[in-house]
mmCIF file of C-alpha atoms in Angstrom:
data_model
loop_
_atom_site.group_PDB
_atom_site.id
_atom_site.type_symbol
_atom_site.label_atom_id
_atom_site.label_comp_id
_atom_site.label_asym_id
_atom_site.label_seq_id
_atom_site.Cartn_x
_atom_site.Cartn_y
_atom_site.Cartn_z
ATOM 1 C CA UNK A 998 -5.438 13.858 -10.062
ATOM 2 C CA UNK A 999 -5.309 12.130 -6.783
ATOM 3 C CA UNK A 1000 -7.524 8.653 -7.324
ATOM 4 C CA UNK A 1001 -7.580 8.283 -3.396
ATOM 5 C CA UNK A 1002 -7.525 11.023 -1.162
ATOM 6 C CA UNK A 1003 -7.197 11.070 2.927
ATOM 7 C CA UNK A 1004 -7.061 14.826 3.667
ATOM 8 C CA UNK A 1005 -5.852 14.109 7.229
ATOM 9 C CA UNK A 1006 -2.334 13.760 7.416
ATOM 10 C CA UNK A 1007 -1.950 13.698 11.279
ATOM 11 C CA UNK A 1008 -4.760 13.249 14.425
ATOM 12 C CA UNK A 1009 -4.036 12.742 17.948
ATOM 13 C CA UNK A 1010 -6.511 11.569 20.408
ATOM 14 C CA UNK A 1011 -7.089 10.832 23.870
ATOM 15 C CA UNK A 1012 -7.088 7.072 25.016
ATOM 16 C CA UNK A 1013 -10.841 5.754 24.614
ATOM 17 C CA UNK A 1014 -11.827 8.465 22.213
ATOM 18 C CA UNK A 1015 -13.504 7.355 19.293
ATOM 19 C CA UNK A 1016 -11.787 8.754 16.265
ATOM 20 C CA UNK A 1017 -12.662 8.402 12.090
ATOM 21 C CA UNK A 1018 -10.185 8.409 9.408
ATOM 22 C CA UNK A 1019 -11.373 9.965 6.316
ATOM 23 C CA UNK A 1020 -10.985 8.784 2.951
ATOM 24 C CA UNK A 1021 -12.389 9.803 -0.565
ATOM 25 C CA UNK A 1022 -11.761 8.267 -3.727
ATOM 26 C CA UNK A 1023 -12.255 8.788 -7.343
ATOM 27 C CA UNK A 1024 -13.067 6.229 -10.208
ATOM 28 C CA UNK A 1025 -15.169 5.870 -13.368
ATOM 29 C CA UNK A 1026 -15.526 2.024 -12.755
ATOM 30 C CA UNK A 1027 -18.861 0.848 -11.801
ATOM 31 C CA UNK A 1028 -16.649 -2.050 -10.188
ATOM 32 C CA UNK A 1029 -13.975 -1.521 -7.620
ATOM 33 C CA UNK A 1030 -12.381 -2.299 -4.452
ATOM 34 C CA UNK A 1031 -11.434 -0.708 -1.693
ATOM 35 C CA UNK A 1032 -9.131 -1.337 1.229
ATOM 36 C CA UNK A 1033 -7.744 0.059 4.539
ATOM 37 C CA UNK A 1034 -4.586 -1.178 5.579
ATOM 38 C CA UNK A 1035 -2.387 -0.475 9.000
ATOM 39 C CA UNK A 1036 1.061 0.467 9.137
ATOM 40 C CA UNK A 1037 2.467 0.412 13.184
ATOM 41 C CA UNK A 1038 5.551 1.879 14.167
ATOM 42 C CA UNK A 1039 7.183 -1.691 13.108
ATOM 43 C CA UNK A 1040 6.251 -0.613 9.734
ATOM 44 C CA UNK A 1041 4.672 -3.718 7.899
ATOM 45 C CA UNK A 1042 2.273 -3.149 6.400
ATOM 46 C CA UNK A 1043 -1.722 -4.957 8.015
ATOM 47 C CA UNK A 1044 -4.700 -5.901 5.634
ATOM 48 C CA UNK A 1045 -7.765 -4.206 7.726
ATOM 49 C CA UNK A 1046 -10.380 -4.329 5.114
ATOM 50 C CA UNK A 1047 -11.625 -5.000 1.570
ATOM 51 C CA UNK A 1048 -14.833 -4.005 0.338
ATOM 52 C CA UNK A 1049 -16.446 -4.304 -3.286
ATOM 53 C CA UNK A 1050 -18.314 -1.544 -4.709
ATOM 54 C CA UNK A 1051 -21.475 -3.185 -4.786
ATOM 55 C CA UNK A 1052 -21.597 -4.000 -1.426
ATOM 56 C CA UNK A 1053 -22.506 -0.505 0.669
ATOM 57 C CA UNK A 1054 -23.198 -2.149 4.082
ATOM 58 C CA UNK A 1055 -21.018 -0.780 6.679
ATOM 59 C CA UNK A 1056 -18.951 -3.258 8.238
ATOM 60 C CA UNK A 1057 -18.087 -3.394 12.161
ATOM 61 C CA UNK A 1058 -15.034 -5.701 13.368
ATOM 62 C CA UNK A 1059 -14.674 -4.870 16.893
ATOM 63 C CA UNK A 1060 -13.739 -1.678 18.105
ATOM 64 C CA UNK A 1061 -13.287 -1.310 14.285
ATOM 65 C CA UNK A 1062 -15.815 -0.267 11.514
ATOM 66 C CA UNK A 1063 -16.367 1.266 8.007
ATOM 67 C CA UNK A 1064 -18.885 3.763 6.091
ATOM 68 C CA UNK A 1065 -18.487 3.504 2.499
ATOM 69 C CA UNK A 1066 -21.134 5.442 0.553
ATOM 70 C CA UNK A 1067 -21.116 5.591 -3.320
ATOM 71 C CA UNK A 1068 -23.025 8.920 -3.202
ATOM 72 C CA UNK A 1069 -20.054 10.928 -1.768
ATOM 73 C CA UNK A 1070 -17.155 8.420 -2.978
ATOM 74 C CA UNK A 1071 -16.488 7.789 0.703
ATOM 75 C CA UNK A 1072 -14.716 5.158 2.642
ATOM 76 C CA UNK A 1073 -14.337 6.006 5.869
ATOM 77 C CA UNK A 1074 -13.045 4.137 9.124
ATOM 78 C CA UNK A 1075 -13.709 5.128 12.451
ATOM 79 C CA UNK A 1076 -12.038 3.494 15.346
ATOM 80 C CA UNK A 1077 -14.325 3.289 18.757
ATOM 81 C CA UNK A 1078 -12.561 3.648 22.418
ATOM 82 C CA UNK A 1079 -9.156 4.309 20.742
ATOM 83 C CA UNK A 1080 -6.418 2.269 22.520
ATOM 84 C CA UNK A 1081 -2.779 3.054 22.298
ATOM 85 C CA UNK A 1082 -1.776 0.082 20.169
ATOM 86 C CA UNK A 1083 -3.860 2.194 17.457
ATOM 87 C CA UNK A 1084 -1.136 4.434 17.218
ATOM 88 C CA UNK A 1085 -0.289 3.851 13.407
ATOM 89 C CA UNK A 1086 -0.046 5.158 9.755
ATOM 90 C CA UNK A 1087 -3.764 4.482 8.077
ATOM 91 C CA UNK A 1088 -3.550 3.954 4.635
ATOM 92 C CA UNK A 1089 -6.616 3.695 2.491
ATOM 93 C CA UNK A 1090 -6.529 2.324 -1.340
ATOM 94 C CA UNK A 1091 -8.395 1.734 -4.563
ATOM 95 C CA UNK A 1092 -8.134 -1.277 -6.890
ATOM 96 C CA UNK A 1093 -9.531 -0.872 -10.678
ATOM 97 C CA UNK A 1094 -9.752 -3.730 -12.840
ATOM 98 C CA UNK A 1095 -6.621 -4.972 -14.320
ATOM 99 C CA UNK A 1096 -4.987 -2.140 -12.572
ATOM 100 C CA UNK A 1097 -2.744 -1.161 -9.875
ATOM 101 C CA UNK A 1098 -3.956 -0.345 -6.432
ATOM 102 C CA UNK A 1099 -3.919 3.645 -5.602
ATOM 103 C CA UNK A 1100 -3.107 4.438 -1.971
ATOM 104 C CA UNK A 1101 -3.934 7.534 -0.386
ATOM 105 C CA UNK A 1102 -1.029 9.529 1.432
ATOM 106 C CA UNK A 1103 -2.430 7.984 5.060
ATOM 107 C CA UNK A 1104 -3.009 9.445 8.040
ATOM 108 C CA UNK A 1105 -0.842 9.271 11.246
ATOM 109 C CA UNK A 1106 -2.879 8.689 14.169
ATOM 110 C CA UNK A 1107 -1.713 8.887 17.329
ATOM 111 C CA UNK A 1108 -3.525 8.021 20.288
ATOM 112 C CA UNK A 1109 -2.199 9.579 23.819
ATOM 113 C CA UNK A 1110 -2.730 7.785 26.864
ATOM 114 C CA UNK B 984 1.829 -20.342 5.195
ATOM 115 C CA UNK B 985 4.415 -18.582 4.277
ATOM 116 C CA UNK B 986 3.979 -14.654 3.487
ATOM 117 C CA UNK B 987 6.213 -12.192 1.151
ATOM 118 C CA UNK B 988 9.569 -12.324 1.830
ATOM 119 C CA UNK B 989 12.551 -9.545 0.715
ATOM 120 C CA UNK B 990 15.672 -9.219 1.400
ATOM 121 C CA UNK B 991 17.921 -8.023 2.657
ATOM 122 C CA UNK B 992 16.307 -6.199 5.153
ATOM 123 C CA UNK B 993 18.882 -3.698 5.066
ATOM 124 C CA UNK B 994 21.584 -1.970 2.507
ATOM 125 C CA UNK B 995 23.638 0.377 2.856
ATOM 126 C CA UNK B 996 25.626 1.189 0.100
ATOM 127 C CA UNK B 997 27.786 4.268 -1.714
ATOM 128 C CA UNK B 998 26.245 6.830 -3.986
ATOM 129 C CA UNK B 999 26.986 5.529 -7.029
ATOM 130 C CA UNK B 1000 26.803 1.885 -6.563
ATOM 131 C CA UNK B 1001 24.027 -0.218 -8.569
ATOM 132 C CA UNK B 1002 21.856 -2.255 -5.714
ATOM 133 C CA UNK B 1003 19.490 -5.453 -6.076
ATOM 134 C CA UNK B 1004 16.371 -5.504 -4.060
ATOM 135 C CA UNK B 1005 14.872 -8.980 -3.759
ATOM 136 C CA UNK B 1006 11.208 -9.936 -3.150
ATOM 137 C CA UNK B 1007 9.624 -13.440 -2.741
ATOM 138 C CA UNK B 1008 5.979 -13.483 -3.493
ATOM 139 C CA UNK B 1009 3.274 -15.473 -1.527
ATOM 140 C CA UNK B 1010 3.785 -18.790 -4.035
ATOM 141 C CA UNK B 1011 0.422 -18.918 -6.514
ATOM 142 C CA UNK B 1012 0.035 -15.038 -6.555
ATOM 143 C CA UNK B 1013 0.041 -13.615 -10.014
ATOM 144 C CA UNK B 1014 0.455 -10.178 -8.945
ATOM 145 C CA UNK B 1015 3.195 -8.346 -7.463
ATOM 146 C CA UNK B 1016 3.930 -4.818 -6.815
ATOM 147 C CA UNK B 1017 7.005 -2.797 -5.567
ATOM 148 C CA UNK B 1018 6.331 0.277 -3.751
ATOM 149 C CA UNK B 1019 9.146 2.886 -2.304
ATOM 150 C CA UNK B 1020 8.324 4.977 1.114
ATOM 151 C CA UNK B 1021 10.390 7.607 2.033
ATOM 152 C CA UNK B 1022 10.615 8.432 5.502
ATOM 153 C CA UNK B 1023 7.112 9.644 7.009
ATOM 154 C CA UNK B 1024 6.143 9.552 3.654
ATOM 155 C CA UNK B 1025 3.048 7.468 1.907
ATOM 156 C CA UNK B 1026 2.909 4.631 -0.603
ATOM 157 C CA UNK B 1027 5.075 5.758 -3.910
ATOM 158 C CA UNK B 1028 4.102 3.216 -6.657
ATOM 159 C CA UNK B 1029 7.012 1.805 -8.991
ATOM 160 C CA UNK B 1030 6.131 -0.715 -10.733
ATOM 161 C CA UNK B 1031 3.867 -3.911 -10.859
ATOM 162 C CA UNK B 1032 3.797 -7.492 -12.689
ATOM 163 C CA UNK B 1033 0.663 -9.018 -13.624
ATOM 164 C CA UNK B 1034 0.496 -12.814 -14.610
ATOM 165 C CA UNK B 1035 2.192 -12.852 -17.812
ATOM 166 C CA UNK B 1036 1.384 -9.770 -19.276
ATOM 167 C CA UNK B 1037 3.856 -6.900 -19.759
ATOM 168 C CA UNK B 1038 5.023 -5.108 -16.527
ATOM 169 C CA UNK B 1039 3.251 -1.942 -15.763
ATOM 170 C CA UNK B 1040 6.126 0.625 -15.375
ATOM 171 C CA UNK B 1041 4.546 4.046 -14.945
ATOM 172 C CA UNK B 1042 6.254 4.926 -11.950
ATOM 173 C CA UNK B 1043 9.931 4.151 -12.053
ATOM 174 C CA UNK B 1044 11.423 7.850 -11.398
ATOM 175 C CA UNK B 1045 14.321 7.438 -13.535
ATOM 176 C CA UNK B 1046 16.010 5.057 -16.151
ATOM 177 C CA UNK B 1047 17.997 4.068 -13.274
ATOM 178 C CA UNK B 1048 15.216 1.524 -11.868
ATOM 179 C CA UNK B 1049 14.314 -1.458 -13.378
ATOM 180 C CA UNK B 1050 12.884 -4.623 -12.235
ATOM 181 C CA UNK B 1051 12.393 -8.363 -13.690
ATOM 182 C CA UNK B 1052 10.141 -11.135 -12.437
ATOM 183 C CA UNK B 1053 11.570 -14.569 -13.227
ATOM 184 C CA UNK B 1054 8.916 -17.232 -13.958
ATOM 185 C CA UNK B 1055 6.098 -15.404 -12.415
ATOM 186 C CA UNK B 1056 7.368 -15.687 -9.126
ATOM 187 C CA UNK B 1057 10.645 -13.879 -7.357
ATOM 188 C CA UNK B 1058 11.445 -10.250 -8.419
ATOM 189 C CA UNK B 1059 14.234 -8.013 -8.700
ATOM 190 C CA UNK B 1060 14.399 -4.281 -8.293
ATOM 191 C CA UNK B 1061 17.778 -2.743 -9.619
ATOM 192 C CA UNK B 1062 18.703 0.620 -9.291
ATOM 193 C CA UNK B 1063 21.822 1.540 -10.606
ATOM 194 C CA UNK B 1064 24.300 4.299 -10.252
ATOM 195 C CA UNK B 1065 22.335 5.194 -6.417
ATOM 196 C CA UNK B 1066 21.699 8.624 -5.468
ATOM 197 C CA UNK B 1067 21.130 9.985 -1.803
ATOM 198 C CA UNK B 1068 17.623 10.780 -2.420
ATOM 199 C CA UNK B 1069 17.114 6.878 -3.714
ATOM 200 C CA UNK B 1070 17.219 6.109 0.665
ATOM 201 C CA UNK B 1071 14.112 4.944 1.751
ATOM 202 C CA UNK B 1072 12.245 1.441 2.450
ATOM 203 C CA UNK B 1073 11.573 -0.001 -0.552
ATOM 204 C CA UNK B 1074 8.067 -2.285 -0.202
ATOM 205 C CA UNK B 1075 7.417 -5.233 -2.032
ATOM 206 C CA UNK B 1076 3.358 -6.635 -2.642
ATOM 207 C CA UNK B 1077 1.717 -9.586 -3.966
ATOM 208 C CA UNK B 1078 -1.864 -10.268 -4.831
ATOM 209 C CA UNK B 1079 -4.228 -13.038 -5.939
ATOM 210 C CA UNK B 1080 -7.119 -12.298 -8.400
ATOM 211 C CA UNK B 1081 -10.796 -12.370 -8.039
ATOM 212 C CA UNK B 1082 -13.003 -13.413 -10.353
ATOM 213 C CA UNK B 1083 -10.341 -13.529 -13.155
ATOM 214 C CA UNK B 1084 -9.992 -9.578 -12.968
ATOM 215 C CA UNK B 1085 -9.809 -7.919 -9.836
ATOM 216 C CA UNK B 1086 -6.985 -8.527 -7.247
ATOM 217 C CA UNK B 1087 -7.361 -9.510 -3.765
ATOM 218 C CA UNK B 1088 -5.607 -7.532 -0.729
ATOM 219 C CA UNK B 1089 -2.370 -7.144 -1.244
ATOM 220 C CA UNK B 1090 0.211 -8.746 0.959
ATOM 221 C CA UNK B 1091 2.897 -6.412 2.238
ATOM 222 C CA UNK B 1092 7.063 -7.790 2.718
ATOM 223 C CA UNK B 1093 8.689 -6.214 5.576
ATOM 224 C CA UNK B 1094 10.684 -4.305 3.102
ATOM 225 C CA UNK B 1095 14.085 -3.170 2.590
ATOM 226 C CA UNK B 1096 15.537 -0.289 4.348
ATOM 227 C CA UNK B 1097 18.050 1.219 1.587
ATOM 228 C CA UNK B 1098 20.388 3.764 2.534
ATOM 229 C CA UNK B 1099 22.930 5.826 0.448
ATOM 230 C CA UNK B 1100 25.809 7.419 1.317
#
């Protein structure tokens, strides 16, 4: 079974339209991590975000932020006035103890201007 | 400081041919992963080293692959006897821990675009 799960493989938008990237995961730790990381056309991999499962605040970082909420094993990212430079392969993961990360199968956004 | 370096940055090579991937981790991270993405494709999870303990294998997609991490720090993915469908980038990740158990972010090479013929 998928661990991490981002059902949206591809969204376009229109320049300054807020957009969220879904992402749902699934673990039997009561301690985790999760991440979001960026891929741009150049194709390295960015670090966006890691959160621990014990913290549910939602996090804002500019134009950026994050809902995570244990009740529905979510960890979604929305993205506010999307800008071109956006444009990118999302990819959110999980991190178990001891364990490998699980990334989800992204999402290709694409932001039109 | 310096981040995770591979190389080369690009192979082409002949269906058949064995191939060594190199990957220089961030220096003090005990972790390190190696990843393969085909094109337009997600994250496909080979194989990772943690600290000393024995490497976790579970997805190598053939007896082909193998990999070895000299003295906790650079690694080596081989794949021998190449196939077509082995083209792709081929990622390479290192991580600190947390708190003794749980790893960091993970750092991401630039990776190494492999092609066969």
């Amino acid at each position: 079974a998928q661990k991490v799960t981002q059902a949206q493989t591809e969204i376009s938008v229109v320049e300054k339209e807020d957009v969220t990237l879904d992402c749902v995961y699934e673990t039997r730790d009561t301690t985790y991590y999760l991440f979001w990381y960026k891929q741009p056309p150049s194709g390295e991999l960015v670090f966006l975000i890691r959160r621990n499962s014990f913290d549910e605040q939602n996090e804002i970082s500019g134009r950026y932020s994050w809902n995570f909420q244990k009740s529905t094993s979510s960890f979604n990212f929305t993205i506010t006035a999307s800008q071109v430079v956006d444009s990118a392969v999302y990819f959110c993961a999980l991190s178990e103890a001891g364990n490998q990360f699980y990334f989800g199968t992204g999402t290709s956004l694409t932001v039109i201007p | 400081g310096a981040g995770v370096s591979q190389s080369p940055s690009n192979k082409v090579t002949e269906k058949g041919k064995d191939v060594e991937l190199r990957c220089d981790p961030i220096s003090g991270h005990t972790a390190l992963y190696w990843y393969r993405q085909s094109l337009g494709q997600g994250l496909e999870f080979l194989i990772y080293f943690q600290g000393n303990s024995a490497p976790d294998k579970s997805g190598l997609p053939s007896d082909r692959f193998s990999a070895e991490r000299t003295g906790g720090s650079v690694s080596t993915l081989t794949i021998q006897r190449t196939q077509q469908e082995d083209s792709a980038v081929y990622l390479c990740a290192s991580s600190s821990l947390s708190g003794g158990l749980y790893y960091n972010e993970q750092f991401f090479g630039p990776g190494t675009r492999l092609t066969v013929l």
